Coordinates of C-alpha atoms in Angstrom, one line a residue:
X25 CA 78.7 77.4 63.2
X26 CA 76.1 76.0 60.6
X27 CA 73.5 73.8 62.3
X28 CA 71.9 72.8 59.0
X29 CA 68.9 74.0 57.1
X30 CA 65.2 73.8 57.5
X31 CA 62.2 74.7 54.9
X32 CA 58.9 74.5 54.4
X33 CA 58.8 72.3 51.6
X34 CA 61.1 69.6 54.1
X35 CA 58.3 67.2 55.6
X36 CA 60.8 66.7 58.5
X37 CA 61.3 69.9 60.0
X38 CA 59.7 69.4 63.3
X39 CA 61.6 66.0 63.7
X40 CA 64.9 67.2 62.6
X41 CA 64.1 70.5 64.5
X42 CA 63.5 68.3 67.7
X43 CA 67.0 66.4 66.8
X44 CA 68.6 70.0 67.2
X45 CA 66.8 70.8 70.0
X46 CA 67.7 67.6 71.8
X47 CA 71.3 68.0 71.0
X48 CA 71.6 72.0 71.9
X49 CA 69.9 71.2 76.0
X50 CA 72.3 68.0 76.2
X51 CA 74.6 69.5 78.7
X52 CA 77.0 71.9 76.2
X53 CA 78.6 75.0 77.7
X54 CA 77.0 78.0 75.1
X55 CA 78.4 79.7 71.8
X56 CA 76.7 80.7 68.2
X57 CA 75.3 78.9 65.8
X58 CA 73.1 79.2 62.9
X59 CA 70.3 77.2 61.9
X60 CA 68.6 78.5 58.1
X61 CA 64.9 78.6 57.7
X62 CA 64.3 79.2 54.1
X63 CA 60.2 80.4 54.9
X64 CA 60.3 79.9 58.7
X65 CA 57.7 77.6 60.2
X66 CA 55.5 78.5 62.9
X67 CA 55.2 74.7 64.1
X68 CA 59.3 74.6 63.9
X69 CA 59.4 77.3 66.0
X70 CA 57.4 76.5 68.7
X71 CA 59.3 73.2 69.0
X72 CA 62.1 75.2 69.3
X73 CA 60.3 77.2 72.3
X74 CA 59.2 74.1 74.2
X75 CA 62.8 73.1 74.4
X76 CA 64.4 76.5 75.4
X77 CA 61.5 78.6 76.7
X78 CA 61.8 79.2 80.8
X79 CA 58.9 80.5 82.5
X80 CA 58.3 84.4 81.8
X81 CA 61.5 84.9 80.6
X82 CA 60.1 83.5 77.0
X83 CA 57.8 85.7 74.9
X84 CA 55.1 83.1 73.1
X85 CA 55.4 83.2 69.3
X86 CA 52.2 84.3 67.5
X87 CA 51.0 81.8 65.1
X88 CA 48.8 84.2 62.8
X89 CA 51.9 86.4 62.8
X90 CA 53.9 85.4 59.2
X91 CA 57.5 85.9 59.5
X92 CA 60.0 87.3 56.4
X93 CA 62.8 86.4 59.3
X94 CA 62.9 85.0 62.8
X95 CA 66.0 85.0 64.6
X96 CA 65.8 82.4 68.0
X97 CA 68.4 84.0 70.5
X98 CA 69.1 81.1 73.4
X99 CA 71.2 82.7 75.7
X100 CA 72.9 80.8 79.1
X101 CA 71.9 81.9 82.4
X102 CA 74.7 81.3 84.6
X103 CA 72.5 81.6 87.8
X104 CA 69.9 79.4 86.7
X105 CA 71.5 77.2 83.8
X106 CA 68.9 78.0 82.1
X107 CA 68.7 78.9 78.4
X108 CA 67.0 82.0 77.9
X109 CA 64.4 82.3 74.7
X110 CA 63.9 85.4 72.8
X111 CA 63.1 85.8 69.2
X112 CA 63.7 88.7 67.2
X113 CA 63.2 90.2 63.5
X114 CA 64.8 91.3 61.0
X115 CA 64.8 91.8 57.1
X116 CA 68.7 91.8 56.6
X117 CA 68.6 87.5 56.5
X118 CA 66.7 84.7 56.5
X119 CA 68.2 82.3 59.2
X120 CA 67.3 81.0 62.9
X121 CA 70.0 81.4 65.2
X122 CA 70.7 79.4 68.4
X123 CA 73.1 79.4 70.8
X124 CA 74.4 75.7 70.6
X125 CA 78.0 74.3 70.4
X126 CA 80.5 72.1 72.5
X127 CA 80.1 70.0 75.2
X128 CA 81.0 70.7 79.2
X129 CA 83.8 68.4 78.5
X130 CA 85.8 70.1 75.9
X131 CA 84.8 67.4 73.2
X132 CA 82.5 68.7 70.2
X133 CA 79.1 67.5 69.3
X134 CA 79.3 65.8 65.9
X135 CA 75.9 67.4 64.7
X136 CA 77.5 71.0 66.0
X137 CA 81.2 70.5 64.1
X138 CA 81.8 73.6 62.3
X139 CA 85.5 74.9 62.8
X140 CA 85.3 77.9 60.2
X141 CA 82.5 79.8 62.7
X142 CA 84.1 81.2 65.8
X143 CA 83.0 81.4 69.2
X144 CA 81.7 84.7 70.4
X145 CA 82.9 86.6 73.2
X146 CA 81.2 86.4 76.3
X147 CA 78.1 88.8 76.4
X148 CA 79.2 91.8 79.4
X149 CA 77.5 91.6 82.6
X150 CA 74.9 93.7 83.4
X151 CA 75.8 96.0 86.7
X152 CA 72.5 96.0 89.3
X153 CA 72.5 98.7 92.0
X154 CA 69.7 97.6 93.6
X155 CA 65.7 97.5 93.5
X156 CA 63.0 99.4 95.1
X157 CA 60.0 97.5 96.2
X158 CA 56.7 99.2 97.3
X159 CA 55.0 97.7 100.8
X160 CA 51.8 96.3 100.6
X161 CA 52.2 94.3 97.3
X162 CA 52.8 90.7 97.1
X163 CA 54.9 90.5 94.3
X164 CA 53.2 92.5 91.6
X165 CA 50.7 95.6 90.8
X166 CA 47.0 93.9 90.4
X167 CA 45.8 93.7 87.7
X168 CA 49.8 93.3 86.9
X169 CA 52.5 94.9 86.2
X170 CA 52.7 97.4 83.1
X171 CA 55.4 99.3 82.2
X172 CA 57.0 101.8 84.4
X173 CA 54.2 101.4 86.7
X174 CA 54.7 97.7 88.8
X175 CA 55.4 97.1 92.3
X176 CA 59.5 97.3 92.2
X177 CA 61.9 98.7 90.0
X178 CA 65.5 97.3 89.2
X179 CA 68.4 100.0 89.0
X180 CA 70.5 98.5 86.0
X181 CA 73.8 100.8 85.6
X182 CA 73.3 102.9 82.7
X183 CA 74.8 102.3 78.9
X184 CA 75.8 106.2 79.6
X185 CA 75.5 108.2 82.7
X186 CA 72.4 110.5 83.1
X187 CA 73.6 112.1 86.5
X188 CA 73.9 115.4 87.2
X189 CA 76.1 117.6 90.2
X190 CA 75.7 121.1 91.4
X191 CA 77.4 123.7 89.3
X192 CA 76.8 127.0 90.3
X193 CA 74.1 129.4 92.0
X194 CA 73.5 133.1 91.8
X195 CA 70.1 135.5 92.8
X196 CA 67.4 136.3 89.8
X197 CA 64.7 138.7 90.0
X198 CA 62.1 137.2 87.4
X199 CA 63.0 133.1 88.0
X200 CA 60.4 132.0 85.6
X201 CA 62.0 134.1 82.3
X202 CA 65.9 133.3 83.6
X203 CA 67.4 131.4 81.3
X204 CA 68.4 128.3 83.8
X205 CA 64.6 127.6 83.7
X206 CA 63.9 128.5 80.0
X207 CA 66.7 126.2 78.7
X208 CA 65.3 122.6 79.0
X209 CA 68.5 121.2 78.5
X210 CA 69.9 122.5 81.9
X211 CA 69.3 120.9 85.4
X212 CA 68.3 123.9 87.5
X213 CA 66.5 123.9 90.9
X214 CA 64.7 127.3 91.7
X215 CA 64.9 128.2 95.1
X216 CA 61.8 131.8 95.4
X217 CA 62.5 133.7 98.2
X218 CA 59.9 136.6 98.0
X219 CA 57.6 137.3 95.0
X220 CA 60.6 139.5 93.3
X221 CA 63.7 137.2 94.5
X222 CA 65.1 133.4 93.8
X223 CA 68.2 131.8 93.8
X224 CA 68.7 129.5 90.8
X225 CA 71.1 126.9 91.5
X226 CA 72.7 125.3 88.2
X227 CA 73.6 121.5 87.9
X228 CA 76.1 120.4 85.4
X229 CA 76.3 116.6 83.8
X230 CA 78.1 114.1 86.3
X231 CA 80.0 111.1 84.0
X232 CA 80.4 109.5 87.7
X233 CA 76.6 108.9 88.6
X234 CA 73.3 107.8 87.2
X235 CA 70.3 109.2 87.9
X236 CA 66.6 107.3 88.7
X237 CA 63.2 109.4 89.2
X238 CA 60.5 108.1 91.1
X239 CA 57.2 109.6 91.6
X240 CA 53.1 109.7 90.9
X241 CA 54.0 111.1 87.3
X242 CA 53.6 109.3 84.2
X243 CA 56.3 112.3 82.3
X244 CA 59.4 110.8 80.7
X245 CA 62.0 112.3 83.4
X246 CA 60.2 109.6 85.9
X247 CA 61.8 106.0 85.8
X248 CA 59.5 104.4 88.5
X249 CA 55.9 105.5 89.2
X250 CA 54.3 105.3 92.1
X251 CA 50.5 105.9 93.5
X252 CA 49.5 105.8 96.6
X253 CA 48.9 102.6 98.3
X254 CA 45.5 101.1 99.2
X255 CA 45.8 98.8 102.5
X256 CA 44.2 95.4 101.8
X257 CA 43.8 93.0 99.4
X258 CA 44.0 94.8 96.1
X259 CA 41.3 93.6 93.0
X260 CA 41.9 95.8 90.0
X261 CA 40.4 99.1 90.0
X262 CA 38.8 98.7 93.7
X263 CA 40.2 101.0 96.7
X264 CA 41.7 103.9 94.3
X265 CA 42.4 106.8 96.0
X266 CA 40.4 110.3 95.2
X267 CA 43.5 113.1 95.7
X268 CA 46.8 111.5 95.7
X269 CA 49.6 112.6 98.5
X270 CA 52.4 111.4 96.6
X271 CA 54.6 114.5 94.9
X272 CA 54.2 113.7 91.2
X273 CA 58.1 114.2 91.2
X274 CA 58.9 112.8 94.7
X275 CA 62.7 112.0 94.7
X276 CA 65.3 111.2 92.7
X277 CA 68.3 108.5 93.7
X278 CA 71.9 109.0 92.3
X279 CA 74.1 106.1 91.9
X280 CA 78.2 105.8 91.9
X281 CA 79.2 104.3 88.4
X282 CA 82.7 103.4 89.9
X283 CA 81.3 102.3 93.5
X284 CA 77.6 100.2 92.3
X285 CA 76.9 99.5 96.4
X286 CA 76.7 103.5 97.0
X287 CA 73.2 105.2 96.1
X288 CA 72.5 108.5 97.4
X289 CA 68.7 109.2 97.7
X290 CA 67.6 113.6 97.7
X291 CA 63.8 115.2 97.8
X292 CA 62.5 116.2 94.8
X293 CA 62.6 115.0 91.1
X294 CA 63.4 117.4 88.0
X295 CA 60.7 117.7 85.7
X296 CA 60.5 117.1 82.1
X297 CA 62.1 121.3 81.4
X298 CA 65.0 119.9 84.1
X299 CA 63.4 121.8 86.5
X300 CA 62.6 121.7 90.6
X301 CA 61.1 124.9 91.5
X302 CA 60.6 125.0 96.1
X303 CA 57.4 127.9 95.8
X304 CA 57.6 131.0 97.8
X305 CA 55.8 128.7 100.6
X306 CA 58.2 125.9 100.6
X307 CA 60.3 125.1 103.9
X308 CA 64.2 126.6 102.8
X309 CA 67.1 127.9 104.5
X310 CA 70.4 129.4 103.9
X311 CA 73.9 128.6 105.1
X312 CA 76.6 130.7 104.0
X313 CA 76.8 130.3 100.3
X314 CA 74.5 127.1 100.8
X315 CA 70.9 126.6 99.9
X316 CA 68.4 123.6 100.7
X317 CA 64.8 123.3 101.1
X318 CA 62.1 120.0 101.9
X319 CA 59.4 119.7 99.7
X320 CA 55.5 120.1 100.9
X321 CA 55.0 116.5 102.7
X322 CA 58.3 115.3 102.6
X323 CA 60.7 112.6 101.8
X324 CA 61.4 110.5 105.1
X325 CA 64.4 107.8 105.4
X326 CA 64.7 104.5 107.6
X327 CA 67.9 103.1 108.0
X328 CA 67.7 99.5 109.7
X329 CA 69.9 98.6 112.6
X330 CA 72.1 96.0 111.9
X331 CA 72.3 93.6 108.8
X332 CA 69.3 93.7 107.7
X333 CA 68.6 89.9 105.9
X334 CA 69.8 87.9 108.6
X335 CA 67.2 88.0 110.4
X336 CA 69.2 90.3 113.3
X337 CA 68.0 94.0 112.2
X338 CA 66.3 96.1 114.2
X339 CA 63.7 98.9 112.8
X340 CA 66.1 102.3 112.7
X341 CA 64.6 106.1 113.7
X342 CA 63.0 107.8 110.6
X343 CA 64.5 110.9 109.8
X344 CA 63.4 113.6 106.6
X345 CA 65.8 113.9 103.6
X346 CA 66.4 117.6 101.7
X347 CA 66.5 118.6 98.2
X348 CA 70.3 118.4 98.3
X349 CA 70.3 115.3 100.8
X350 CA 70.8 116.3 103.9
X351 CA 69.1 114.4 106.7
X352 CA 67.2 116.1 109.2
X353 CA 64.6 115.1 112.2
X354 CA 61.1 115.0 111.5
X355 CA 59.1 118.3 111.8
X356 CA 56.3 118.3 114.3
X357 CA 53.9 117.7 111.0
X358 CA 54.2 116.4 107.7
X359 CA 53.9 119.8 106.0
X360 CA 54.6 121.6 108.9
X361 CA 57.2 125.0 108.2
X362 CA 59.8 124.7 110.4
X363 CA 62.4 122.1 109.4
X364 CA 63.8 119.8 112.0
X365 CA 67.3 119.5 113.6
X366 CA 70.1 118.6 111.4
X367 CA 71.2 115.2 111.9
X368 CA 75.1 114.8 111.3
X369 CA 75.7 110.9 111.9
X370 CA 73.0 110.2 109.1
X371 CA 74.0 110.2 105.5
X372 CA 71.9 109.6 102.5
X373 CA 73.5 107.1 101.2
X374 CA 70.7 104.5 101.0
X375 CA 71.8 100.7 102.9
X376 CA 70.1 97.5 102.3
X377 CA 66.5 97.7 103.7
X378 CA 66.2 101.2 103.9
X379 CA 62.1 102.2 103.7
X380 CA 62.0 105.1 101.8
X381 CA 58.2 107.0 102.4
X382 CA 57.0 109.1 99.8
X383 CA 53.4 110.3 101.8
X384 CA 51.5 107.9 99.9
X385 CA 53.5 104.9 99.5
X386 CA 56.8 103.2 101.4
X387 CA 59.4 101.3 99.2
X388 CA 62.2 99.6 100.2
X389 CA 65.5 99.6 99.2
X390 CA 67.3 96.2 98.5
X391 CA 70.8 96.9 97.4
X392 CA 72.4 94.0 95.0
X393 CA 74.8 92.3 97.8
X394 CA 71.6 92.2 100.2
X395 CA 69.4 90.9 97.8
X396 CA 72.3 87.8 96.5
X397 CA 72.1 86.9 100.4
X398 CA 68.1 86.7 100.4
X399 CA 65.8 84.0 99.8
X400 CA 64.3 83.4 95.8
X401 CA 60.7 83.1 94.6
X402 CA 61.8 79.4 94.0
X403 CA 63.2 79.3 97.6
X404 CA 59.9 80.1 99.1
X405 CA 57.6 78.2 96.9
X406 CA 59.8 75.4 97.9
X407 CA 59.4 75.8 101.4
X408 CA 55.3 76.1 101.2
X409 CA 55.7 72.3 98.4
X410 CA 57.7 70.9 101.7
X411 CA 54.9 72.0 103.8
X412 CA 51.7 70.6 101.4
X413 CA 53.9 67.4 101.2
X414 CA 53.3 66.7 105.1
X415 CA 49.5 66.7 104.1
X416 CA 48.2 69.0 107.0
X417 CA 44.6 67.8 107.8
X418 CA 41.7 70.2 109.0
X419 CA 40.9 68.1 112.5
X420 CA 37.0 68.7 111.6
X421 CA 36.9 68.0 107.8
X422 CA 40.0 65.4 108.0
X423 CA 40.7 66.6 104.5
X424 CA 44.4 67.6 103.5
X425 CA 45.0 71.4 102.9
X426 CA 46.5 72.8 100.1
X427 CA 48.8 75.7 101.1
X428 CA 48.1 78.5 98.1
X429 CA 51.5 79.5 96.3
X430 CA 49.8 82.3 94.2
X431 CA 50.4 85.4 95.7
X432 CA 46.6 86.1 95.9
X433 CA 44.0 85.0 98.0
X434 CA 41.4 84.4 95.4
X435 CA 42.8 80.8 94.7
X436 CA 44.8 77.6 95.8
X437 CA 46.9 76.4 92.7
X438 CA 44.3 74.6 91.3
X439 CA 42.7 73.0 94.7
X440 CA 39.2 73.4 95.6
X441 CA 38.0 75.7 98.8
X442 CA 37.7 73.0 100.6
X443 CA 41.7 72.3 100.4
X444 CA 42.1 76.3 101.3
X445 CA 43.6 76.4 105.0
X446 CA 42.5 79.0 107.6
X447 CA 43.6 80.4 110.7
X448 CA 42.4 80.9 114.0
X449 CA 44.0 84.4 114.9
X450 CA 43.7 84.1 118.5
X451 CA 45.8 80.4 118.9
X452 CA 47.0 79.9 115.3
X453 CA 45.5 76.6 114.7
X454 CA 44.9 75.7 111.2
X455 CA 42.0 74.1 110.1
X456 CA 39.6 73.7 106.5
X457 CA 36.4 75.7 105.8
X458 CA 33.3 75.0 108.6
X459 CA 30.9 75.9 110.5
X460 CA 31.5 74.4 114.2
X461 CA 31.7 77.2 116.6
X462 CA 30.3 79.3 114.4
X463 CA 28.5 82.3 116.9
X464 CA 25.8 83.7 115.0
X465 CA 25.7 86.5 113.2
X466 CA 29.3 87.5 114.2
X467 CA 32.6 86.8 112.4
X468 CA 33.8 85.2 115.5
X469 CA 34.3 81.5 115.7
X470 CA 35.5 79.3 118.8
X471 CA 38.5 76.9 117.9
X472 CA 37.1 73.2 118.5
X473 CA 41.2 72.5 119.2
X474 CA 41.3 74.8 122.2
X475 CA 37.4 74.4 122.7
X476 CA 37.7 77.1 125.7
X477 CA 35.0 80.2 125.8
X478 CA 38.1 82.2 125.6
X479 CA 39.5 81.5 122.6
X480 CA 37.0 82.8 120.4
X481 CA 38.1 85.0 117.2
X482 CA 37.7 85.9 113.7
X483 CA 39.6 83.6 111.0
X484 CA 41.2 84.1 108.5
X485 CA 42.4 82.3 104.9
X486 CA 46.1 81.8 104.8
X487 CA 48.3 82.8 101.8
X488 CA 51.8 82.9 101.4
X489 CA 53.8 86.1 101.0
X490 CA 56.0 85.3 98.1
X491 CA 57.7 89.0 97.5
X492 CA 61.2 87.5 98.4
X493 CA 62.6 91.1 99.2
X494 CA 60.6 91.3 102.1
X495 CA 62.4 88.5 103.8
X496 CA 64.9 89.2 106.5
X497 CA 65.8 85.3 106.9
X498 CA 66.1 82.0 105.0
X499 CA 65.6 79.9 108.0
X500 CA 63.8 76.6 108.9
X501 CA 60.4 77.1 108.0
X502 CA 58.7 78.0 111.2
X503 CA 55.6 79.8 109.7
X504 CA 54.0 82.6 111.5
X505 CA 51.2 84.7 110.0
X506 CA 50.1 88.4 110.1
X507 CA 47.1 89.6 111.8
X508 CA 44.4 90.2 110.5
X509 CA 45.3 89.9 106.9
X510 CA 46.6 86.2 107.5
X511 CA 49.7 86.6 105.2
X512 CA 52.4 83.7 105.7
X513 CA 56.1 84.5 106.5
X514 CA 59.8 83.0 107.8
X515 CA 59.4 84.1 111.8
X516 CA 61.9 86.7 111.4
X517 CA 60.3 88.1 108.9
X518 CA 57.0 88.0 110.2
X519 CA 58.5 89.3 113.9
X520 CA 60.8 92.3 111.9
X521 CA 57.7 93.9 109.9
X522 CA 55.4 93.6 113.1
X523 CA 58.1 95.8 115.1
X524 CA 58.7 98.7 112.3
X525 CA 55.9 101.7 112.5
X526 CA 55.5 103.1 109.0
X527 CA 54.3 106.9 108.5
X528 CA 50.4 107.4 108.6
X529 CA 49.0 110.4 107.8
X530 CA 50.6 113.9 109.0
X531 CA 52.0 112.7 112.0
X532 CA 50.7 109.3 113.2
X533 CA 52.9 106.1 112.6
X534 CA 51.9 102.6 112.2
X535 CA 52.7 98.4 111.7
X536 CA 51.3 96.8 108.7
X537 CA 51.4 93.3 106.4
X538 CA 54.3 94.3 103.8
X539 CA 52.4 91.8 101.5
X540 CA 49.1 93.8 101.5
X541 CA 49.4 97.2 103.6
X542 CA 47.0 95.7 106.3
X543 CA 47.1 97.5 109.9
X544 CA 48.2 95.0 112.0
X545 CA 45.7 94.1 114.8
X546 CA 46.5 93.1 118.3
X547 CA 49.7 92.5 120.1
X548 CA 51.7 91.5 119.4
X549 CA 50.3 91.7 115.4
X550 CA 50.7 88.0 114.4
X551 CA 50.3 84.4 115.5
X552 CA 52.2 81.3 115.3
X553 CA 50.8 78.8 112.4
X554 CA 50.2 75.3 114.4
X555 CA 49.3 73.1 112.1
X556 CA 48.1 69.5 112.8
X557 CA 49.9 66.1 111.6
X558 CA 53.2 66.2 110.8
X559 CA 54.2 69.1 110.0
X560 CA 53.8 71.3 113.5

């Protein structure tokens, strides 16, 4: 379909490029066109880009970059109905395409008439398993996210399958020289018994499943990398930690081709010779022709009770997962010897909220049907523009607060500190920056609402946790707010993450903020936000 053609050497390219524009957004339903640049434009191009470009979905177009081709790919998103910007380059041709063509209602656009140029086919949907989200971030890895290294990680099905199933197993004397481990195109797990004795368990290619890697190495085999999680608010560099816990090949997750909603998580991740090698040390057993192991600190599974965005689930018993995913009761210590008992009734296959703790760092698992049920970035920020349009007032101040919709606390969208609301921890009034009741050197302030000796407490800035896949609910917003960190959340969500003790350490277990990794202070770990005018 032939839009027209634009040059350099035309004095009304931005206009007539504007025209096109104009006509491509005006309600059509999506197909091909073609629009020739004979010596593309950078001004033509970024009209083009103010028309089509959404948010971060559209890359920005260099203007000291010189172009022999540009090719302008606008494609619809059903979800958003949106038009998706994303240029591309080639030598083959000289043209600017754009997805243009008819109107909703079946009639043609007179500029877009071009009968000899078929439509083309539908592009094929993309099949999501799920994501995994690591606790403690509110929405991305400071100072951002880069690469395989962010703060979740999509599981997109696979052009072609990667997984692998067991094959066959037999007893070597030298493991290291077998040829299992020497041949780095075969999956083998190395099981060493004594210093003269392993059994090498062979896997063969599985065109069923897909296969995902996650742990602390940076090596190819490892699709999502994870380090280990500093609690509180996180400002580049600051907090890293000295000796990670985190196995640099942690786990690995296997997930059905035919069946997307079943993903089947097991301890330990082949390295980049297709290797897992459980040392002489490592916690094994034997049953009948089967072989299993745990590695050193362990890969520990949370099943929720219940349905878990809802807002009805209940935190679920944390149990360890082996090598070849069975599920077992926690040993008495992290690296302790002696696996636990086997637990029948508990499968591997990973549910929607499962928490996933790799000694270092907890995700969680959002499968694609949970996650189509849960509220949106958008949702959320809408919810905290409703509550900044009832103009909440700091009683002492009597200026209007400005609820921050960045997901840091080291701004308010453009509104000055004064705007920035606090919170008194121990009633959850919330009131501007000041210094009545302040006791002297102490943190500690008395709430001039309450005005009682016994409310006296720290405060705390308020921020709103915008990681949507932390949310159990979409209801009304009632806002509640963890303690200490002051992180705002749906009560559901707030009440769910206060009630779920995450692994600490070798053997202790604790509640934190999901947004920031906080400890939770107090009982019962949050307040209720009260805030005054309208808008209680």
């Amino acid at each position: 379909m032939y839009l027209g053609e634009l040059s350099d050497d035309t004095p009304d390219d931005r206009s007539c490029a504007r025209t096109m524009s104009h006509q491509c957004c005006n309600n059509f339903v999506f197909a091909m066109g073609f629009l020739k640049l004979s010596s593309p434009n950078f001004e033509v191009l970024k009209i083009f880009e103010s028309f089509f470009s959404r948010e971060e979905q559209s890359p920005s177009v260099n203007p000291h970059h010189s172009f022999d081709h540009c090719e302008l790919r606008l494609e619809p998103d059903h979800r958003t109905g949106h038009a998706v910007f994303s240029p591309s380059r080639t030598r083959k041709t000289n043209s600017l395409r754009c997805w243009c063509a008819c109107r909703s209602d079946g009639a043609e656009s007179p500029v877009l008439d071009d009968k000899e140029s078929p439509l083309l086919p539908d592009k094929p949907t993309r099949v999501k398993y799920g994501e995994l989200v690591i606790l403690g971030y509110n929405g991305f890895l400071p100072p951002g996210d880069r690469g395989r290294k962010r703060s979740k990680y999509v599981l997109w099905k696979r052009p072609d399958p990667n997984g692998v199933k067991r094959s066959k197993h037999y007893v070597v004397k030298t493991p290291h020289s077998s040829q299992a481990i020497l041949d780095s195109n075969q999956h083998s797990i190395s099981y060493t018994l004594s210093r003269n004795q392993a059994i090498i368990v062979e896997y063969m290619p599985d065109e069923d499943t897909d296969m995902f890697q996650i742990g602390r190495s940076s090596e190819n085999p490892i699709d999502f990398v994870v380090v280990d999680t500093v609690a509180g608010e996180k400002n580049g560099d600051s907090g890293k930690v000295v000796q990670s816990t985190i196995s640099r090949f942690a786990c690995r997750i296997l997930a059905e081709r035919a069946n997307p909603s079943v993903a089947r998580i097991y301890a330990a991740g082949f390295d980049s010779s297709r290797n897992i090698f459980l040392g002489e040390k490592a916690t094994k057993w034997q049953e009948g022709r089967d072989i299993d192991g745990l590695t050193t600190n362990g890969i520990l599974l949370m099943h929720p009770q219940g349905s878990f965005c809802g807002g009805d689930s209940e935190p679920g018993v944390w149990r360890e997962v082996s090598v070849c995913g069975g599920i077992y009761s926690l040993r008495e210590s992290r690296s302790a010897q002696k696996k636990g008992r086997a637990v029948e009734e508990v499968t591997n296959v990973l549910q929607d909220g499962t928490l996933i703790d790799l000694c270092g760092a907890t995700l969680l698992w959002r499968s694609a049907e949970g996650l189509e049920k849960s509220p949106t970035k958008d949702y959320l920020e809408n919810l905290v523009d409703k509550l900044n349009a009832g103009r909440p007032v700091c009683p002492v101040g009597l200026n209007t607060l400005v609820i921050p919709r960045k997901a840091s606390f080291t701004g308010s969208d453009g509104g000055s500190d004064k705007q920035q609301p606090y919170v008194y921890l121990n009633c959850g009034h919330v009131q501007g920056s000041h210094d009545w009741g302040h006791e002297k050197n102490s943190h500690t302030r008395t709430c001039p609402l309450c005005n009682k000796a016994s409310i006296v407490g720290p405060v705390q800035k308020l921020c709103m946790g915008i990681e949507p896949a932390f949310y159990v609910d979409a209801g009304p917003p009632i806002f509640f707010a963890f303690n200490p960190c002051g992180h705002m959340a749906t009560e559901k969500t707030v009440k769910y993450w206060a009630s779920v003790m995450i692994p600490h350490g070798t053997n202790a277990f604790e509640s934190f903020c999901p947004f920031c990794a906080t400890p939770l202070e107090g009982f019962p770990g949050y307040v209720r936000l009260i805030f005054q005018d309208n808008v209680d």
